[in-house]
Coordinates of N, CA and C in Angstrom, one line a residue:
Chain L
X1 N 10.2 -2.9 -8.3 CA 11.3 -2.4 -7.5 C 10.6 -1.6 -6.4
X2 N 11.3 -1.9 -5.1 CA 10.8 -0.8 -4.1 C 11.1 0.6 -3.7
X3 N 10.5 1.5 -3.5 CA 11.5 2.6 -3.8 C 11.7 2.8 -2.0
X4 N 10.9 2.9 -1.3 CA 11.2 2.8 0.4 C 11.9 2.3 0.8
X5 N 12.6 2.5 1.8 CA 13.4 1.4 2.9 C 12.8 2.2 4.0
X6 N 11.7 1.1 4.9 CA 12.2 1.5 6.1 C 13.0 1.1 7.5
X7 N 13.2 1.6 8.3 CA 14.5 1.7 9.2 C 13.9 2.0 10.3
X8 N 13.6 1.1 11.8 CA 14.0 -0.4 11.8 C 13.4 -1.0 10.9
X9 N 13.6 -2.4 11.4 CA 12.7 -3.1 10.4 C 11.5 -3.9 11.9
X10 N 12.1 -3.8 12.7 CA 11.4 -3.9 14.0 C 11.4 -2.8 14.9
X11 N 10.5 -2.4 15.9 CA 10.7 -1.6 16.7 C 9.7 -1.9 18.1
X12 N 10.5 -1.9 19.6 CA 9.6 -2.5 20.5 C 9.8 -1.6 21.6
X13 N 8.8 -1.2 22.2 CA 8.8 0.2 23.0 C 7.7 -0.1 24.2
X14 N 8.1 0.6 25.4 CA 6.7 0.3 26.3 C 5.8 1.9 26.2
X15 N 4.8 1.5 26.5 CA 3.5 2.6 26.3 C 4.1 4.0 27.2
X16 N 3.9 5.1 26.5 CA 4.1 5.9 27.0 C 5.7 6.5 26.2
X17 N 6.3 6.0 25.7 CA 7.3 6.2 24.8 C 7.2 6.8 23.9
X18 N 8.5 7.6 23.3 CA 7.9 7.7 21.3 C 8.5 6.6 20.5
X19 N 8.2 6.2 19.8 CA 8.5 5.5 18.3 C 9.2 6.6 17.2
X20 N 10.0 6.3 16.9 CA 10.5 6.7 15.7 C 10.4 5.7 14.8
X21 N 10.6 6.4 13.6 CA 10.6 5.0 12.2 C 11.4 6.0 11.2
X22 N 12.1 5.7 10.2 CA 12.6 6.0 9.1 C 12.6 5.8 8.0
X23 N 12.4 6.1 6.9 CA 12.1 6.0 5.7 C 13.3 6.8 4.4
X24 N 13.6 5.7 3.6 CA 14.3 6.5 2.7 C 14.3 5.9 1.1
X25 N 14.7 7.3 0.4 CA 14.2 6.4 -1.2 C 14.9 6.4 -1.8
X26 N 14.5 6.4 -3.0 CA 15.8 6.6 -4.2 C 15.7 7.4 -5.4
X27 N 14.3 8.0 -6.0 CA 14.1 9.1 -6.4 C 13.4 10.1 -6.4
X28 N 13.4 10.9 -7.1 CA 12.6 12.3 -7.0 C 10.9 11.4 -6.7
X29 N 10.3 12.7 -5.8 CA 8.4 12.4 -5.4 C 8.0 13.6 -5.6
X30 N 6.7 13.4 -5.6 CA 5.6 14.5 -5.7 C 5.1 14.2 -3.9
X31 N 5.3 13.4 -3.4 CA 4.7 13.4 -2.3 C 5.4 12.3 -1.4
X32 N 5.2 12.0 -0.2 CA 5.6 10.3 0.6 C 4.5 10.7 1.6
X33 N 3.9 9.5 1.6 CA 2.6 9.2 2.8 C 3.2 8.1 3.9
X34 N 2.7 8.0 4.5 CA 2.5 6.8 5.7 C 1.6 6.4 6.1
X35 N 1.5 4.9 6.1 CA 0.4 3.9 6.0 C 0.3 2.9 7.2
X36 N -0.2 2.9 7.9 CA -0.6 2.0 8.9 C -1.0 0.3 8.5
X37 N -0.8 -0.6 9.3 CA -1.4 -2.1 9.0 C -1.6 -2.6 9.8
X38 N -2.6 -3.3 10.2 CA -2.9 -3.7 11.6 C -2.8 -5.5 10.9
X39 N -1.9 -6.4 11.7 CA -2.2 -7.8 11.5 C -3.5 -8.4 10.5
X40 N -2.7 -8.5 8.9 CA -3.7 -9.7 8.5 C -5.4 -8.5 7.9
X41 N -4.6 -7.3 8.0 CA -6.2 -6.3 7.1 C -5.7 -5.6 6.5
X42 N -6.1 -4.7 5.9 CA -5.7 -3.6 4.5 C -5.0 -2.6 5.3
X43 N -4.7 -1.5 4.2 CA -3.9 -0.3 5.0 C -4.7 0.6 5.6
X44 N -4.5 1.2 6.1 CA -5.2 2.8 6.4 C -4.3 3.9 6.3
X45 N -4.8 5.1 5.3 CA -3.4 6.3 5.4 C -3.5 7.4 6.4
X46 N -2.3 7.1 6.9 CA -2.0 8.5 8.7 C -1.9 10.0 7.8
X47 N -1.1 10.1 7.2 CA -0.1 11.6 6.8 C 0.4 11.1 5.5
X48 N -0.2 12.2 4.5 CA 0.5 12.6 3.5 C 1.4 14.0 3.5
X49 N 2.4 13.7 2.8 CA 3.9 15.7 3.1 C 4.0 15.5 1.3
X50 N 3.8 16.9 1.2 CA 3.9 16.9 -0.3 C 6.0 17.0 -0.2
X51 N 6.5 17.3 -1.3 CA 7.6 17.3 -1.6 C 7.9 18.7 -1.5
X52 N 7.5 19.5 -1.2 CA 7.8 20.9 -0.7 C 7.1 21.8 0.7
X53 N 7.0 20.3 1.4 CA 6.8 20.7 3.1 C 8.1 20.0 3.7
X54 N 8.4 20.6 4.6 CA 9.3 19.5 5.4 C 8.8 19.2 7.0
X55 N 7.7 19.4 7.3 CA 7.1 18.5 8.7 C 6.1 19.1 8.6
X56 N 5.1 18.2 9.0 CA 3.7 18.5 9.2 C 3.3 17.1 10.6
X57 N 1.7 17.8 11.0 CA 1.8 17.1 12.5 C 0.3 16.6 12.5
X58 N -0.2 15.4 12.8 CA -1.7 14.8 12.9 C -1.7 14.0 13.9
X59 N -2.1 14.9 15.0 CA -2.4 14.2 16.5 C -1.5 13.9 17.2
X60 N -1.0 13.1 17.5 CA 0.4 12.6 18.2 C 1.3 11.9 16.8
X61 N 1.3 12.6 16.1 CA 2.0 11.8 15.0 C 2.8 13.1 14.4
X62 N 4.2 13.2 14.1 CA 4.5 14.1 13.2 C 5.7 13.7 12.3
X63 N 5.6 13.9 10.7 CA 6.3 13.5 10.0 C 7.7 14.3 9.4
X64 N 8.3 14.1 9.3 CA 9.5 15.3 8.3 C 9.8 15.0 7.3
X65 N 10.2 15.2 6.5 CA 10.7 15.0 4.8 C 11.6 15.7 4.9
X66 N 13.0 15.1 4.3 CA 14.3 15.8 3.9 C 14.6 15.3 2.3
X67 N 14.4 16.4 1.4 CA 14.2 15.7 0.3 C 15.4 15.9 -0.4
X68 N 16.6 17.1 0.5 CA 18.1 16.7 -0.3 C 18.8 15.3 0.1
X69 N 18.1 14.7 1.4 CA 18.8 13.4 2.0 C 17.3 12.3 1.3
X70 N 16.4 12.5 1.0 CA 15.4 11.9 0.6 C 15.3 10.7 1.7
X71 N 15.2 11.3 2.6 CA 14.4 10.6 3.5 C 13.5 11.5 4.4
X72 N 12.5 10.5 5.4 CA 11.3 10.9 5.6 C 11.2 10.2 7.4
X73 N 10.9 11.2 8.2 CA 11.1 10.2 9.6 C 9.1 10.4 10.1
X74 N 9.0 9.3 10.3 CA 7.8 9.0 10.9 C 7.7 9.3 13.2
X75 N 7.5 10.1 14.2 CA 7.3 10.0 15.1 C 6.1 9.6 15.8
X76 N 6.2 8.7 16.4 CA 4.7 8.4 17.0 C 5.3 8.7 18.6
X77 N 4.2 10.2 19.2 CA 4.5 10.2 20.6 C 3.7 9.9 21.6
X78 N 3.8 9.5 23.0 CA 3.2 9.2 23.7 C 2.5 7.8 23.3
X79 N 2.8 6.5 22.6 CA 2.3 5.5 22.2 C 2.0 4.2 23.6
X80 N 0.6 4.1 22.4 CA -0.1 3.4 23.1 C -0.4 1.8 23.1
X81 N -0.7 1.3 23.6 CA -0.6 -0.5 22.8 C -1.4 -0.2 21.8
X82 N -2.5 0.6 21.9 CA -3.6 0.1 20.4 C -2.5 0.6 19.1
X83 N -1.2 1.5 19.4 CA -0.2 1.7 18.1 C 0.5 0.3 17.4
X84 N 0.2 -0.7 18.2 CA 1.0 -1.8 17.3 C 0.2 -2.6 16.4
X85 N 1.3 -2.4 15.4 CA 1.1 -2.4 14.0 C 2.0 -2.3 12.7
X86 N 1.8 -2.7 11.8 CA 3.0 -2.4 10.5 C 2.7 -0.7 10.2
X87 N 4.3 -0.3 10.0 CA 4.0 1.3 9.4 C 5.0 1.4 8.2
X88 N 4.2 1.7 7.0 CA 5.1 1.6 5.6 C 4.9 3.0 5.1
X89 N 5.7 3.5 4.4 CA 6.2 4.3 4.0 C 6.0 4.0 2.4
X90 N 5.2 5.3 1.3 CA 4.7 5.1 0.1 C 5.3 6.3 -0.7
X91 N 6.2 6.2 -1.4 CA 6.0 7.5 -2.2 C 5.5 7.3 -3.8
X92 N 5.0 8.4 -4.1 CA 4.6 9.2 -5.6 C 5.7 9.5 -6.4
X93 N 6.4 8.8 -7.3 CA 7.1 9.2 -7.9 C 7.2 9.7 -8.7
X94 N 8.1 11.3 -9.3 CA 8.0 11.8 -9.7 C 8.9 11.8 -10.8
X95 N 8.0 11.4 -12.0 CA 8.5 10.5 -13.3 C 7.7 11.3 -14.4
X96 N 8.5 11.7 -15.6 CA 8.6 11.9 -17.0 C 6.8 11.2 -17.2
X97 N 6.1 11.6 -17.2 CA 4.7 11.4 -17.7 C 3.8 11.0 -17.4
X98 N 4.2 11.1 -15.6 CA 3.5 11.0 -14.1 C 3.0 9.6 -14.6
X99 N 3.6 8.5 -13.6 CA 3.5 7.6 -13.3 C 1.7 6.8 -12.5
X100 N 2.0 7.9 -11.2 CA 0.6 8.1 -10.6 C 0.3 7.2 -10.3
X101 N 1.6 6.5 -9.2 CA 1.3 5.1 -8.5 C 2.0 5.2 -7.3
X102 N 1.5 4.4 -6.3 CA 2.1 4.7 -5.0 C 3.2 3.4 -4.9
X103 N 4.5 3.6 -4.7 CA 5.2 2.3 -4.2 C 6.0 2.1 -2.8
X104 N 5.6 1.3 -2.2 CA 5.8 0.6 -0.8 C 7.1 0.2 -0.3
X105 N 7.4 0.6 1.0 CA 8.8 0.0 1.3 C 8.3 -1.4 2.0
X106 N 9.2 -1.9 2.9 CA 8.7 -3.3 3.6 C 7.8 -3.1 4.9
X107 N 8.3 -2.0 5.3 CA 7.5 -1.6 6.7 C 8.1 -1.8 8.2
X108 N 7.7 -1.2 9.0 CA 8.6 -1.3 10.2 C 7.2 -1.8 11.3
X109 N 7.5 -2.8 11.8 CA 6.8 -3.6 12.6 C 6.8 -2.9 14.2
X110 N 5.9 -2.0 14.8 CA 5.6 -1.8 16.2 C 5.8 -2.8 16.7
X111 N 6.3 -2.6 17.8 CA 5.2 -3.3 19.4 C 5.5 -2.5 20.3
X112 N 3.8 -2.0 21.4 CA 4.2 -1.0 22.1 C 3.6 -1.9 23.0
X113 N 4.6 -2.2 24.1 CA 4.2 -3.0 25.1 C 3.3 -2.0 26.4
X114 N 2.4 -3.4 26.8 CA 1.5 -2.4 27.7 C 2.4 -2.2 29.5
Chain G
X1 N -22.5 4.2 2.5 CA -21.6 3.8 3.5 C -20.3 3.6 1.9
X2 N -19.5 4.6 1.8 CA -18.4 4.4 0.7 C -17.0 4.1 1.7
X3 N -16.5 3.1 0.2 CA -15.8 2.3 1.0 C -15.1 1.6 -0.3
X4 N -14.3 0.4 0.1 CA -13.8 -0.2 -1.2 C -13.7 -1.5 -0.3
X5 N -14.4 -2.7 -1.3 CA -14.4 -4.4 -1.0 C -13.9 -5.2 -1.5
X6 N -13.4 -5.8 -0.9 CA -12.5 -6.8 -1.6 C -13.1 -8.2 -1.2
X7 N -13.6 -9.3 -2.4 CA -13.9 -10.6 -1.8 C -13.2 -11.5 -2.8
X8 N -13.4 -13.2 -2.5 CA -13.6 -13.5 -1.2 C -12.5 -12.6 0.1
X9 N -12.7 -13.3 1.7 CA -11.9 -13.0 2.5 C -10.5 -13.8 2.1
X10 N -10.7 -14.9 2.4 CA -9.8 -16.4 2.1 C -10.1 -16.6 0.9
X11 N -9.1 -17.1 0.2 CA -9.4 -18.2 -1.1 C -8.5 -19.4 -1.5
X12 N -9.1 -20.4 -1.8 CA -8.1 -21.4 -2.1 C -7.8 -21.9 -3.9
X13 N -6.6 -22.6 -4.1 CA -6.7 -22.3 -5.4 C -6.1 -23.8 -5.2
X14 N -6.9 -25.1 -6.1 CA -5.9 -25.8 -6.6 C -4.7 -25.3 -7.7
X15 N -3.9 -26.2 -8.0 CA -2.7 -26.5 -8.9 C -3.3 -25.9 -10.2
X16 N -3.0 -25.5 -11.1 CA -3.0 -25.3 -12.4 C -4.7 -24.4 -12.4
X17 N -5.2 -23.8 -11.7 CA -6.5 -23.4 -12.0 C -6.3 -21.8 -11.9
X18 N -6.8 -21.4 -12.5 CA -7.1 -19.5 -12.4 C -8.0 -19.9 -11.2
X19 N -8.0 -18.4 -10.7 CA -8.9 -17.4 -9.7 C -8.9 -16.4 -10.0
X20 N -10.2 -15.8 -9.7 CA -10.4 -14.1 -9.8 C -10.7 -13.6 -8.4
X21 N -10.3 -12.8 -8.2 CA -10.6 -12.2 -7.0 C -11.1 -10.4 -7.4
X22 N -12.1 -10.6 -6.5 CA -13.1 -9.0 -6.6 C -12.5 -7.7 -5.9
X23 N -12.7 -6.7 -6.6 CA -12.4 -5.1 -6.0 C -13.4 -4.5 -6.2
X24 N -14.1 -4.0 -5.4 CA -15.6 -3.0 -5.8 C -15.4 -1.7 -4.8
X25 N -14.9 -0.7 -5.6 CA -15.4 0.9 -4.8 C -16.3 1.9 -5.2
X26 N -16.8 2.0 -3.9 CA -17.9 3.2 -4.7 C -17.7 5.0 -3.7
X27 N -16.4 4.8 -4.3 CA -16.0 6.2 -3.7 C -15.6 7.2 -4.5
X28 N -16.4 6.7 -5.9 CA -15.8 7.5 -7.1 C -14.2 8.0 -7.6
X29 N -13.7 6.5 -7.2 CA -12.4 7.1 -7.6 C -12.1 6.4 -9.0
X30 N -11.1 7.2 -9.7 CA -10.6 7.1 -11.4 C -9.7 6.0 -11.0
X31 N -8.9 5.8 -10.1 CA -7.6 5.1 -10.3 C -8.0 3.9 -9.5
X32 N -7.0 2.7 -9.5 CA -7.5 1.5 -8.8 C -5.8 0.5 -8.9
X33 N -5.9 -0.2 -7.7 CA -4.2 -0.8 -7.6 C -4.6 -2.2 -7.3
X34 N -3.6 -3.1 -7.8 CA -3.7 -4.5 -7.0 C -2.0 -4.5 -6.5
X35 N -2.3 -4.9 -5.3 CA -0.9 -4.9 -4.5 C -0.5 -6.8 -3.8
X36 N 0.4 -7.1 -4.0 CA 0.7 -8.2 -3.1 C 1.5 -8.4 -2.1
X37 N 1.3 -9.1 -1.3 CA 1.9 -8.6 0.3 C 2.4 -10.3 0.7
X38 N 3.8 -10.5 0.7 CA 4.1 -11.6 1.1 C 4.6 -11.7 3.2
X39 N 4.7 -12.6 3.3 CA 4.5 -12.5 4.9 C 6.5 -11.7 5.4
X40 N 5.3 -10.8 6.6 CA 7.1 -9.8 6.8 C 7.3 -8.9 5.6
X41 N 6.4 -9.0 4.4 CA 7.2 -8.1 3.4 C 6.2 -6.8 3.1
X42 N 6.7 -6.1 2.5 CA 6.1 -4.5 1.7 C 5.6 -5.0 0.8
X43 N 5.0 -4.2 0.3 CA 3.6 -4.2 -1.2 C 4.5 -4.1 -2.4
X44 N 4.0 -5.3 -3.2 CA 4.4 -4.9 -4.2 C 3.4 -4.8 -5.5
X45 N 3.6 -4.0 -6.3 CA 2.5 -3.6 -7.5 C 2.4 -4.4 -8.1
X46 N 1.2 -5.2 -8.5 CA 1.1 -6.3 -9.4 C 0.9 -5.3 -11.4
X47 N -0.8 -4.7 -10.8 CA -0.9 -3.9 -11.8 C -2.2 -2.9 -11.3
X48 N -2.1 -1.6 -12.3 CA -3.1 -0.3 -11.8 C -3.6 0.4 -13.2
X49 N -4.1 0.9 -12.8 CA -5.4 1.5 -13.6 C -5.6 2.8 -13.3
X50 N -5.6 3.9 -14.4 CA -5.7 5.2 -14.4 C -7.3 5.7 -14.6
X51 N -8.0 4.8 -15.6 CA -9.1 5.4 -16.0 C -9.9 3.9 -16.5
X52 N -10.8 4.0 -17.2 CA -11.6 2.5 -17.3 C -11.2 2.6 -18.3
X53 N -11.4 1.4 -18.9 CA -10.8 0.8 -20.1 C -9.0 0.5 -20.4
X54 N -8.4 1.1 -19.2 CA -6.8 1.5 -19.5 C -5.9 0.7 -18.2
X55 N -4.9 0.0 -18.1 CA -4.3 -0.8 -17.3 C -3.0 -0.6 -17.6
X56 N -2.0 -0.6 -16.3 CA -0.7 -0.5 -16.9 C 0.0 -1.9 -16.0
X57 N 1.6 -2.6 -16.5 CA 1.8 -3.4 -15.7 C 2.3 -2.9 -14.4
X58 N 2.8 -3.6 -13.0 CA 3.1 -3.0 -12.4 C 4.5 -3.4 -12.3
X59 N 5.3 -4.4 -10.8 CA 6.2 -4.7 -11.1 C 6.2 -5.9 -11.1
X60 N 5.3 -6.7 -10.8 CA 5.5 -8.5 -10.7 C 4.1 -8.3 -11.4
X61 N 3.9 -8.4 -12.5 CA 2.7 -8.8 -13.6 C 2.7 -9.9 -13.9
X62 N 3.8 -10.5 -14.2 CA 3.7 -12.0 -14.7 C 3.0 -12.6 -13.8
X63 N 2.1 -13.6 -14.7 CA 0.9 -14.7 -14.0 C -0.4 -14.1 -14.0
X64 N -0.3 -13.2 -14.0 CA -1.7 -12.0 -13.4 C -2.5 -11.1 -14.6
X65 N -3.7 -11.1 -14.7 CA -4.1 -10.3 -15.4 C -5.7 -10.0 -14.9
X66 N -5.5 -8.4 -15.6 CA -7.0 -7.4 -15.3 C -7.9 -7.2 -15.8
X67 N -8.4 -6.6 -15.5 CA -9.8 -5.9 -16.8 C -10.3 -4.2 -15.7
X68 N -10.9 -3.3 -16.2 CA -11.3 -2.4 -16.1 C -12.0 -1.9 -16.9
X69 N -13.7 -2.6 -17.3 CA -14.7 -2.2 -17.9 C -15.8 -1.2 -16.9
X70 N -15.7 -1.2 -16.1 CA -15.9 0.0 -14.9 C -15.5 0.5 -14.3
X71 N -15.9 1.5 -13.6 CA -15.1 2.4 -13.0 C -14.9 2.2 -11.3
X72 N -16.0 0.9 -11.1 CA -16.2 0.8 -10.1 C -15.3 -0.6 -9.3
X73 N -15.0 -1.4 -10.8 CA -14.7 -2.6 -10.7 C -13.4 -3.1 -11.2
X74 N -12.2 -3.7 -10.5 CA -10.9 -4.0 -10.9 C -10.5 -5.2 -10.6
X75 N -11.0 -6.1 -11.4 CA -11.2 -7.5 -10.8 C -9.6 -7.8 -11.4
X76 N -9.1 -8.8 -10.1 CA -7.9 -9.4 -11.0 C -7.5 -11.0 -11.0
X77 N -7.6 -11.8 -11.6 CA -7.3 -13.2 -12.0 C -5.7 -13.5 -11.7
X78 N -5.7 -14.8 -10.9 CA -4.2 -15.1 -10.5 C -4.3 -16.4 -11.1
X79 N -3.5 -16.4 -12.9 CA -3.5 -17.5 -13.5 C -2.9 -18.9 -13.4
X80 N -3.3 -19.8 -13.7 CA -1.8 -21.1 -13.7 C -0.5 -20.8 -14.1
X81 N -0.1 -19.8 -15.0 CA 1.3 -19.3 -14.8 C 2.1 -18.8 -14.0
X82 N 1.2 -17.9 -13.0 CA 1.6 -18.0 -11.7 C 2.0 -18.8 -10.6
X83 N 3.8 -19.4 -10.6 CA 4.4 -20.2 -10.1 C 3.8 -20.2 -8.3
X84 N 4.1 -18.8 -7.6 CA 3.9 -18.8 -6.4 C 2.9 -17.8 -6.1
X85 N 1.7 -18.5 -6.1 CA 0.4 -17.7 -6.1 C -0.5 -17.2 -4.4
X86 N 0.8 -18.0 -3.3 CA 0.0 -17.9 -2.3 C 0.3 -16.5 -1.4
X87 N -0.5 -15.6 -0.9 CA -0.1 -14.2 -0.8 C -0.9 -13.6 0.0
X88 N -1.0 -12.7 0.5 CA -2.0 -11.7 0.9 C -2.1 -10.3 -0.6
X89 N -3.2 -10.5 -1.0 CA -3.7 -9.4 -1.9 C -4.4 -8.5 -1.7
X90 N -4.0 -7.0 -1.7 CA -4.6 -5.9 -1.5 C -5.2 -5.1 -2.7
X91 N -6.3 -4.7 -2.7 CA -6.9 -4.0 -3.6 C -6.9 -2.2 -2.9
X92 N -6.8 -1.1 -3.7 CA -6.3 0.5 -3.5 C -7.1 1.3 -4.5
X93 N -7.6 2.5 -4.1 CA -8.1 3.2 -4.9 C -8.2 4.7 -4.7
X94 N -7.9 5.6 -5.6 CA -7.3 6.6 -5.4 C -8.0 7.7 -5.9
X95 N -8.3 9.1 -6.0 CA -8.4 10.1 -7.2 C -7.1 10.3 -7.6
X96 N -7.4 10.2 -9.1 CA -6.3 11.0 -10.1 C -5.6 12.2 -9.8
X97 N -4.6 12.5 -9.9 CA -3.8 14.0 -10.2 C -2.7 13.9 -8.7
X98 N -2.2 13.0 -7.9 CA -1.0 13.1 -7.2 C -1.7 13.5 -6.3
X99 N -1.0 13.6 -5.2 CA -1.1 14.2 -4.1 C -2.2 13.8 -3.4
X100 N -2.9 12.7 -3.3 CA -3.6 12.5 -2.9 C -3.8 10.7 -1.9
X101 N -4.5 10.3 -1.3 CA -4.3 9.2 -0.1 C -5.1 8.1 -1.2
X102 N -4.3 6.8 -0.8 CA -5.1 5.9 -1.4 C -5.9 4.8 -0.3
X103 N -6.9 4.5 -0.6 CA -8.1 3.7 0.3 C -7.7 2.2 -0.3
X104 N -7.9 1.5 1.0 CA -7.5 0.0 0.9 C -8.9 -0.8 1.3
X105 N -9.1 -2.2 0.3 CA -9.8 -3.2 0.9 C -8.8 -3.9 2.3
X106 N -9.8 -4.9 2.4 CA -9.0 -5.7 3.9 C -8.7 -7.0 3.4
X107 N -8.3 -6.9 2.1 CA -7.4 -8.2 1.7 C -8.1 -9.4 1.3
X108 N -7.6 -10.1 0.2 CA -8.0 -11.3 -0.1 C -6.6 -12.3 0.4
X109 N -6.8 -13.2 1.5 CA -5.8 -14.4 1.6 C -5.7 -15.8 0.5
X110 N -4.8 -15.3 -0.5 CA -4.8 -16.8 -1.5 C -4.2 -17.7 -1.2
X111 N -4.6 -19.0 -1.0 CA -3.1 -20.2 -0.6 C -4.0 -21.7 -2.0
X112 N -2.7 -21.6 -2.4 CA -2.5 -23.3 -3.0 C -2.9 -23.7 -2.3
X113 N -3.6 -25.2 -2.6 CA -3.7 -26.7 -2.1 C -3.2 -27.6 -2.6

């Protein structure tokens, strides 16, 4: 089962714009990260927010967590072409005898046109 | 140079034959993931591993099986019972205790022939 949704499921912007992305789950976390994918290679992780921050900021990137609405918004500002890419959304769930697994939504597909 | 490898890059599988495909990290981490990635879609958990010797299922186990006799090594086999075996596979590896980022290989591509 997936526990993410993210929201778009596409998103297409010219450079110099922000991106937003949205993310939302379905139960309690210890944490929700965001994961980068560039066409056709593995992930790489942007930002981890524990379950008792609600925004934190890494470079032109800053994330929020709303964990009575249990969702999570990803902003990418000032973006550049080299931002396009898949951005997924992972939480830790926070389960009766820690689980201690990350589970994936589908991902929301950039394109930051040049 | 720590890191986590996943080979082959490509792989092909006739009809009815197992494959194994490799995970090697040497970043000292306890935990270890096999993830599968269908085209347009999110990860899904095949199966993971907390410590060596120990595996749990994930959510699509069927067809698939592991081993974790090292700590370094999480090889996983995509069987003949595996109806629809062609995929992008991600191998993940983590430290234990939450809160923490998981490191990815760059994928094994499986396709039937």
């Amino acid at each position: 089962s997936q526990q993410g949704e993210e929201d778009p499921q596409a998103l297409s912007i010219q450079e110099g714009e922000n991106a937003t992305m949205n993310c939302s789950y379905k139960t309690s976390i210890n944490n929700l990260q965001w994961y980068r994918q560039n066409s056709g290679r593995g992930l790489v992780h942007l930002i981890l927010i524990r379950s008792n921050e609600r925004e934190k900021h890494s470079g032109r990137l800053r994330v929020t967590l709303d964990t009575s609405k249990k969702s999570s918004s990803l902003l990418i500002t000032a973006s550049r072409a080299a931002d396009t890419a898949s951005y997924f959304c992972a939480t830790d769930p926070n389960t009766q005898g820690g689980s201690e697994k990350l589970v994936f939504g589908k991902g929301t597909k950039l394109t930051v046109n040049p | 140079d720590g890191g986590i490898t996943q080979s082959p890059k490509y792989l092909f599988r006739k009809e009815g034959q197992n494959v194994t495909l490799s995970c090697e990290q040497n970043l000292n981490h306890d935990a270890m993931y096999w993830y599968r990635q269908d085209p347009g879609q999110g990860l899904r958990l095949i199966y993971y591993s907390q410590i060596v010797n120990d595996f749990q299922k994930g959510d699509i186990a069927e067809g698939y099986s592991v081993s974790r006799e090292k700590k370094e090594s999480f090889p996983l086999t995509v069987t003949s019972a595996q109806k629809n075996p062609t995929a992008f596979y991600l191998c993940a590896s983590s430290h234990r205790g939450g809160n923490t980022e998981a490191f990815f290989g760059q994928g094994t591509r499986l396709t039937v022939v």
